[in-house]
mmCIF file of C-alpha atoms in Angstrom:
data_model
loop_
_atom_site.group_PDB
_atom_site.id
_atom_site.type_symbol
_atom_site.label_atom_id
_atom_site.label_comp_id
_atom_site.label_asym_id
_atom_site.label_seq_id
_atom_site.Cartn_x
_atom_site.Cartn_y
_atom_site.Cartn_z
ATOM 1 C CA UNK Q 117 -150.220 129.039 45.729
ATOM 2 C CA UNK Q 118 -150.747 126.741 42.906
ATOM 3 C CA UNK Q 119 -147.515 127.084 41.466
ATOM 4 C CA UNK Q 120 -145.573 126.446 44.866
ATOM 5 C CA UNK Q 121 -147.522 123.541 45.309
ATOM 6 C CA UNK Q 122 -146.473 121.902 41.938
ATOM 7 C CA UNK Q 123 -143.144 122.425 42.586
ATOM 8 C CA UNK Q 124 -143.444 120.732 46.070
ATOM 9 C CA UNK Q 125 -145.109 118.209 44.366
ATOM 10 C CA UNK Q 126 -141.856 117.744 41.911
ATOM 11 C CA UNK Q 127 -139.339 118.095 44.403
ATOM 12 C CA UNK Q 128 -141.156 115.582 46.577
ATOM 13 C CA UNK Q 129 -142.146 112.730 44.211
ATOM 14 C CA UNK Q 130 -138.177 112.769 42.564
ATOM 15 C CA UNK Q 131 -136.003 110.917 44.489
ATOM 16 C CA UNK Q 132 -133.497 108.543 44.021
ATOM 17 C CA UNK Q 133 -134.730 104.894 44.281
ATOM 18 C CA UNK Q 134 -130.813 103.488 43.020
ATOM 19 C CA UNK Q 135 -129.268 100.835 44.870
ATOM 20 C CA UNK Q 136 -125.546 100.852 44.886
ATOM 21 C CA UNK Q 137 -124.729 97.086 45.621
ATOM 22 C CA UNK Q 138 -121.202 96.473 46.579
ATOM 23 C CA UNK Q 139 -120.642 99.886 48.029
ATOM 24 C CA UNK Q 140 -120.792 99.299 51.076
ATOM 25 C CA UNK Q 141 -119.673 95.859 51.852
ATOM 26 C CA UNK Q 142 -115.964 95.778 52.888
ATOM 27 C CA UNK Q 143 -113.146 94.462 50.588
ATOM 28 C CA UNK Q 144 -112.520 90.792 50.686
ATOM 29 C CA UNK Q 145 -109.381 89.791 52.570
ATOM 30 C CA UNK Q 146 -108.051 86.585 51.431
ATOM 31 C CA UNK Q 147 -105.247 84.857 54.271
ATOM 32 C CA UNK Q 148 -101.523 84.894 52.496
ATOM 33 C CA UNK Q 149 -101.066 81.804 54.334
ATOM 34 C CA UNK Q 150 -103.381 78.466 56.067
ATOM 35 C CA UNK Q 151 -101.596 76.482 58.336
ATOM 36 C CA UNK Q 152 -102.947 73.238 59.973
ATOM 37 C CA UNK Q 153 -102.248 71.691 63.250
ATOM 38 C CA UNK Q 154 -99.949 74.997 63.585
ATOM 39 C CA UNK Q 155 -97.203 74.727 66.595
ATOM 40 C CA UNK Q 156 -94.774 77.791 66.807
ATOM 41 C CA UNK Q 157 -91.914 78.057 69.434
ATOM 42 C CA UNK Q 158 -91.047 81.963 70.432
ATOM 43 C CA UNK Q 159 -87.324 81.907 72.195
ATOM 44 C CA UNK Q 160 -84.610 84.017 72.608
ATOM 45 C CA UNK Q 161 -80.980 83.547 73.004
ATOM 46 C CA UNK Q 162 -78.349 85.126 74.895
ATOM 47 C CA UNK Q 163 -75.112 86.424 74.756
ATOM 48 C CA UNK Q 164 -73.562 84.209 77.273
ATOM 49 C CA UNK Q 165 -69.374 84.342 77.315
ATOM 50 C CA UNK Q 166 -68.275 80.190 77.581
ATOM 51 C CA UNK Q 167 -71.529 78.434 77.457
ATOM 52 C CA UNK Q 168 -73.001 76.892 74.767
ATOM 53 C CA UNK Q 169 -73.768 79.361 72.091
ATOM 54 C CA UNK Q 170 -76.805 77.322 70.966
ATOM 55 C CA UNK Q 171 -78.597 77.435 74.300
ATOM 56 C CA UNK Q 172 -81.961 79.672 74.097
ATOM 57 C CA UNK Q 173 -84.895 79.851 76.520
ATOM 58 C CA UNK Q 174 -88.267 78.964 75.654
ATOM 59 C CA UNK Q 175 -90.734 82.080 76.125
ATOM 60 C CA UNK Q 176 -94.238 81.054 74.465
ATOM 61 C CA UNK Q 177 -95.252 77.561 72.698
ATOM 62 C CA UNK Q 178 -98.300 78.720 70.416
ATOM 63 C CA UNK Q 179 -100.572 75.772 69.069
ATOM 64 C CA UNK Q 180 -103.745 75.769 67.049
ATOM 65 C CA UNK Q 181 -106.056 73.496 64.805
ATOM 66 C CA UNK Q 182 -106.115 76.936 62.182
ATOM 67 C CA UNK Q 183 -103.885 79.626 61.616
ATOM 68 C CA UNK Q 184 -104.883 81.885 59.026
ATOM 69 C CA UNK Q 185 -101.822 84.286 58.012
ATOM 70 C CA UNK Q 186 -102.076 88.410 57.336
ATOM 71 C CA UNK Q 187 -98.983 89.554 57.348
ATOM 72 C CA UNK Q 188 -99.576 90.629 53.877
ATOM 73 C CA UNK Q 189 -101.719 93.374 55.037
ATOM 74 C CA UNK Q 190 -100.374 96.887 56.043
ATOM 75 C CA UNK Q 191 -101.948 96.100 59.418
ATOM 76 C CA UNK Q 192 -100.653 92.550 60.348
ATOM 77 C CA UNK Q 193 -102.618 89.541 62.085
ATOM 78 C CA UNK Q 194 -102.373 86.191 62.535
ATOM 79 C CA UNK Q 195 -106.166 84.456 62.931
ATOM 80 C CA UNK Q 196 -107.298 81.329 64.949
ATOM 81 C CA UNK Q 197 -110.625 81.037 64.053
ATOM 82 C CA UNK Q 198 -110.848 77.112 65.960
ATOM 83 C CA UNK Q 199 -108.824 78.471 69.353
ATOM 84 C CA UNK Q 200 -105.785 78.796 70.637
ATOM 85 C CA UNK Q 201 -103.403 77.865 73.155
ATOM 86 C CA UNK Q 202 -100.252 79.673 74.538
ATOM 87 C CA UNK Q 203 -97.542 78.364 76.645
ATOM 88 C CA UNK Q 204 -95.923 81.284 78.662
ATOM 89 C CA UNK Q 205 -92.870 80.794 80.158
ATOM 90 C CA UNK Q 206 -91.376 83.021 82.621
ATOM 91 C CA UNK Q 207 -87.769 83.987 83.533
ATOM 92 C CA UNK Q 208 -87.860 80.336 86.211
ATOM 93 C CA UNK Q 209 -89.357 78.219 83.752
ATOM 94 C CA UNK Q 210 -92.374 78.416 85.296
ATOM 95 C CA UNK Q 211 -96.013 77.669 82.698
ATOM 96 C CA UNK Q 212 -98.724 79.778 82.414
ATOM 97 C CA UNK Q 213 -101.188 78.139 79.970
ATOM 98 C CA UNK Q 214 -103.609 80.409 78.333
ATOM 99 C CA UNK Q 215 -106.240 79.164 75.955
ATOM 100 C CA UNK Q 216 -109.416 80.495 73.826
ATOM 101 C CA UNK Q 217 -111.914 79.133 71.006
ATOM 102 C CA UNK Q 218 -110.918 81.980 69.247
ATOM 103 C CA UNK Q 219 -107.615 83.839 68.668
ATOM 104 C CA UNK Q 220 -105.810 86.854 66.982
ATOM 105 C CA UNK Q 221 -102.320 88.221 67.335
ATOM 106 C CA UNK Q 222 -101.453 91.562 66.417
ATOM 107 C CA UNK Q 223 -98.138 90.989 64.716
ATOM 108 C CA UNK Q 224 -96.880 94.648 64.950
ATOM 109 C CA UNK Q 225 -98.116 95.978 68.465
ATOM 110 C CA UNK Q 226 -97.828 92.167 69.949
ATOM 111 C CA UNK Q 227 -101.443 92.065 71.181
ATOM 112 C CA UNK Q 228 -103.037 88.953 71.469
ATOM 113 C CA UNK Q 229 -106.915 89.137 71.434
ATOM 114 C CA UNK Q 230 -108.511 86.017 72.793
ATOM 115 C CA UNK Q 231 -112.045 85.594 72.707
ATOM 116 C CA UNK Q 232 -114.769 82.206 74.251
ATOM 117 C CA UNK Q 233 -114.191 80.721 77.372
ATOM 118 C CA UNK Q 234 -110.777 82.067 77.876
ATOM 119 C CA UNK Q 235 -108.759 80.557 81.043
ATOM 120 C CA UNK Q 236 -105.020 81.319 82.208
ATOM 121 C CA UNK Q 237 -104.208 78.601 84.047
ATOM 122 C CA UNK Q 238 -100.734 79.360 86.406
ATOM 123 C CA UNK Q 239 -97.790 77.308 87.193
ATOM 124 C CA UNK Q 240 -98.995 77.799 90.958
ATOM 125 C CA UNK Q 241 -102.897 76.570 90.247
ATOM 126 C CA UNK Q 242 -104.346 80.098 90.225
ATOM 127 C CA UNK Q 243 -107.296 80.058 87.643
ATOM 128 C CA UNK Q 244 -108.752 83.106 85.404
ATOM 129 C CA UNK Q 245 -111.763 82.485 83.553
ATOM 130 C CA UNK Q 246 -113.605 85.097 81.065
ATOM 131 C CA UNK Q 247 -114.978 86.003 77.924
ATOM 132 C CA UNK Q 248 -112.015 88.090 76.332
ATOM 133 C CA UNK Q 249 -109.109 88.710 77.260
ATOM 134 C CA UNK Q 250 -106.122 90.535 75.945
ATOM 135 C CA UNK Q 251 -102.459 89.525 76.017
ATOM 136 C CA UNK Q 252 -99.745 92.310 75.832
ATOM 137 C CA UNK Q 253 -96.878 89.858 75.286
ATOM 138 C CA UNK Q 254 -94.340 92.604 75.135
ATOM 139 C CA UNK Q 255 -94.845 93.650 78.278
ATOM 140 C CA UNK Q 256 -95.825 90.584 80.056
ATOM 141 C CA UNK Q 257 -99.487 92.274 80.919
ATOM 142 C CA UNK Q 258 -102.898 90.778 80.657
ATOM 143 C CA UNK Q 259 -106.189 92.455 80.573
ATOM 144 C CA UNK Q 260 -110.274 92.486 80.107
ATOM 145 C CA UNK Q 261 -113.055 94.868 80.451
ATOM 146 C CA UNK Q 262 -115.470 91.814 80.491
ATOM 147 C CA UNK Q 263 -116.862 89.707 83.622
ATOM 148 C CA UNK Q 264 -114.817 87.216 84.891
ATOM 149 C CA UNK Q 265 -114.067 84.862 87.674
ATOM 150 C CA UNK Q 266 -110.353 83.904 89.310
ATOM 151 C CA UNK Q 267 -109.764 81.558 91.832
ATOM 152 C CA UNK Q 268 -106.630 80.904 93.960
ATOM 153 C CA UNK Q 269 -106.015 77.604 95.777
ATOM 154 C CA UNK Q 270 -103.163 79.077 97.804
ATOM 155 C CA UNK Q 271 -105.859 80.936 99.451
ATOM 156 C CA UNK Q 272 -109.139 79.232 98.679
ATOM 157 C CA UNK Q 273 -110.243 82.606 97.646
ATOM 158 C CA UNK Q 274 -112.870 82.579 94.586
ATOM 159 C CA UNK Q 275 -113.155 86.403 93.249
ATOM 160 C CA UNK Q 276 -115.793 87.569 90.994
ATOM 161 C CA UNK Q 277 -115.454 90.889 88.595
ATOM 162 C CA UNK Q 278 -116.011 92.781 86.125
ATOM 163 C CA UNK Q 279 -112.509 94.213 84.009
ATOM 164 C CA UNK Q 280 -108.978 93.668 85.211
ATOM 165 C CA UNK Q 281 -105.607 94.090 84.330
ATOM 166 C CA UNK Q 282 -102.822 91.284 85.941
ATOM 167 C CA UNK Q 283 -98.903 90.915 85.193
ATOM 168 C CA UNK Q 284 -98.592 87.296 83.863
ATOM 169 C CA UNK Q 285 -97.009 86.390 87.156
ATOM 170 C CA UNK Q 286 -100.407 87.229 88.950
ATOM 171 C CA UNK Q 287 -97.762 88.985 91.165
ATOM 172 C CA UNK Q 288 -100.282 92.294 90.934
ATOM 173 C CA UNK Q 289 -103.627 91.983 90.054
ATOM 174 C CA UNK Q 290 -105.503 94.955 89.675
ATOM 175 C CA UNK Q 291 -109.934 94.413 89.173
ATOM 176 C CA UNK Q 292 -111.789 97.087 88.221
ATOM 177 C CA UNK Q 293 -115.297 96.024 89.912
ATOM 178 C CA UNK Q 294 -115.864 93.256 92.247
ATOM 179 C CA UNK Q 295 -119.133 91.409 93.475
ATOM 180 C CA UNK Q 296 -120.171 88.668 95.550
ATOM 181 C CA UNK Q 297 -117.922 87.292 98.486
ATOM 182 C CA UNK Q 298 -114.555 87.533 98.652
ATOM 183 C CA UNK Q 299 -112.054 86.331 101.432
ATOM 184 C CA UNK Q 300 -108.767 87.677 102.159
ATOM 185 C CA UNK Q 301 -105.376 86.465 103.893
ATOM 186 C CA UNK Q 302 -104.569 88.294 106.916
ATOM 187 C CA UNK Q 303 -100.807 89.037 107.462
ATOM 188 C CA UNK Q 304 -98.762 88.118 110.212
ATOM 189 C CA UNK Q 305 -97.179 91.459 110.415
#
C-alpha cells in the first residue's frame, strides 16, 4: 500500500510547469501594400463592331480612407480597417451605394465582407441597414445572417429581420425571419 502510494505521490507532484510563449500566437501578417485616400474604378469593356473601341461601362467605384493590401498571401484580401464605400452600377446605370466602417474583399472568391452600420442605399430610395453584410460581386447577390432593418418608400413599408439574402437590384428579396409590423401592396390583378 505504501509503495503504490509513493508512486502516486511521484506521478502526481511531476508535472510540467513550462510555458511555451510564442506558440500559440498566430504569425504576424505584415500588408504588401498601404494605400491612402484609396479610389479604384472596376469596368469592363466590350466588343462592340463600329463604336468607339475605348468605350467601357462603369461597374463598381470603391473608395476608402485605408486600404491595406494582401495579395501577397496564398489566400488574398484587401483590408479597410476605417470603412468603405462601393458604388454599384447596374446594366441601366442605375447606383446602388453600399457603405461600412469596416471592409474586406476576398480577392479570389470576390466576397466582400462589410462589417458596422452597413447601409445599401438604391438608385430607387430603398434602404438596408445592418450589422454585416456580405457582397457576392460576381454574382450580383447580397446577404446577412444578422438583424437588420429595410425600408421602401415606393411602398412606405418598413420591414424588420433577422438574415436575408437580396439580388443587388432588390428585384427578389428573400428574409429569413421577420418581426414587428409589416405592410404589403395589394395587386390589382
Amino acid at each position: 500500500m505504501s509503495i503504490a502510494l509513493g508512486w502516486a505521490m511521484l506521478f502526481l507532484s511531476c508535472s510540467d510547469t513550462y510555458e511555451k510563449v510564442g506558440a500559440e500566437k498566430p504569425p504576424m501578417l505584415f500588408a504588401s501594400g498601404i494605400a491612402e485616400d484609396f479610389t479604384v474604378t472596376y469596368s469592363e469593356t466590350r466588343d462592340l463592331k463600329g463604336v468607339d473601341a475605348d468605350t467601357a461601362r462603369v461597374l463598381v467605384v470603391m473608395r476608402s480612407p485605408v486600404m491595406k493590401d494582401y495579395e501577397n498571401l496564398v489566400f488574398k484580401y484587401r483590408e479597410f480597417p476605417n470603412g468603405l464605400e462601393l458604388d454599384y452600377f447596374d446594366e441601366a446605370g442605375n447606383k446602388t451605394v453600399i457603405t461600412g466602417d469596416y471592409g474586406i474583399v476576398y480577392t479570389q472568391t470576390g466576397l466582400t465582407d462589410l462589417r458596422g452600420n452597413v447601409t445599401v442605399h438604391t438608385h430607387d430610395g430603398k434602404l438596408m441597414e445592418t450589422s454585416q453584410l456580405y457582397w457576392d460581386r460576381k454574382r450580383s447577390w447580397v446577404f446577412t445572417q444578422e438583424k437588420f432593418k429595410y425600408t421602401n418608400p415606393e411602398d412606405r413599408t418598413v420591414m424588420d429581420g433577422e438574415g436575408m439574402d437580396v439580388k443587388t437590384d432588390f428585384k427578389f428579396f428573400n428574409a429569413h425571419k421577420t418581426f414587428g409590423l409589416l405592410t404589403l401592396k395589394e395587386n390589382d390583378d
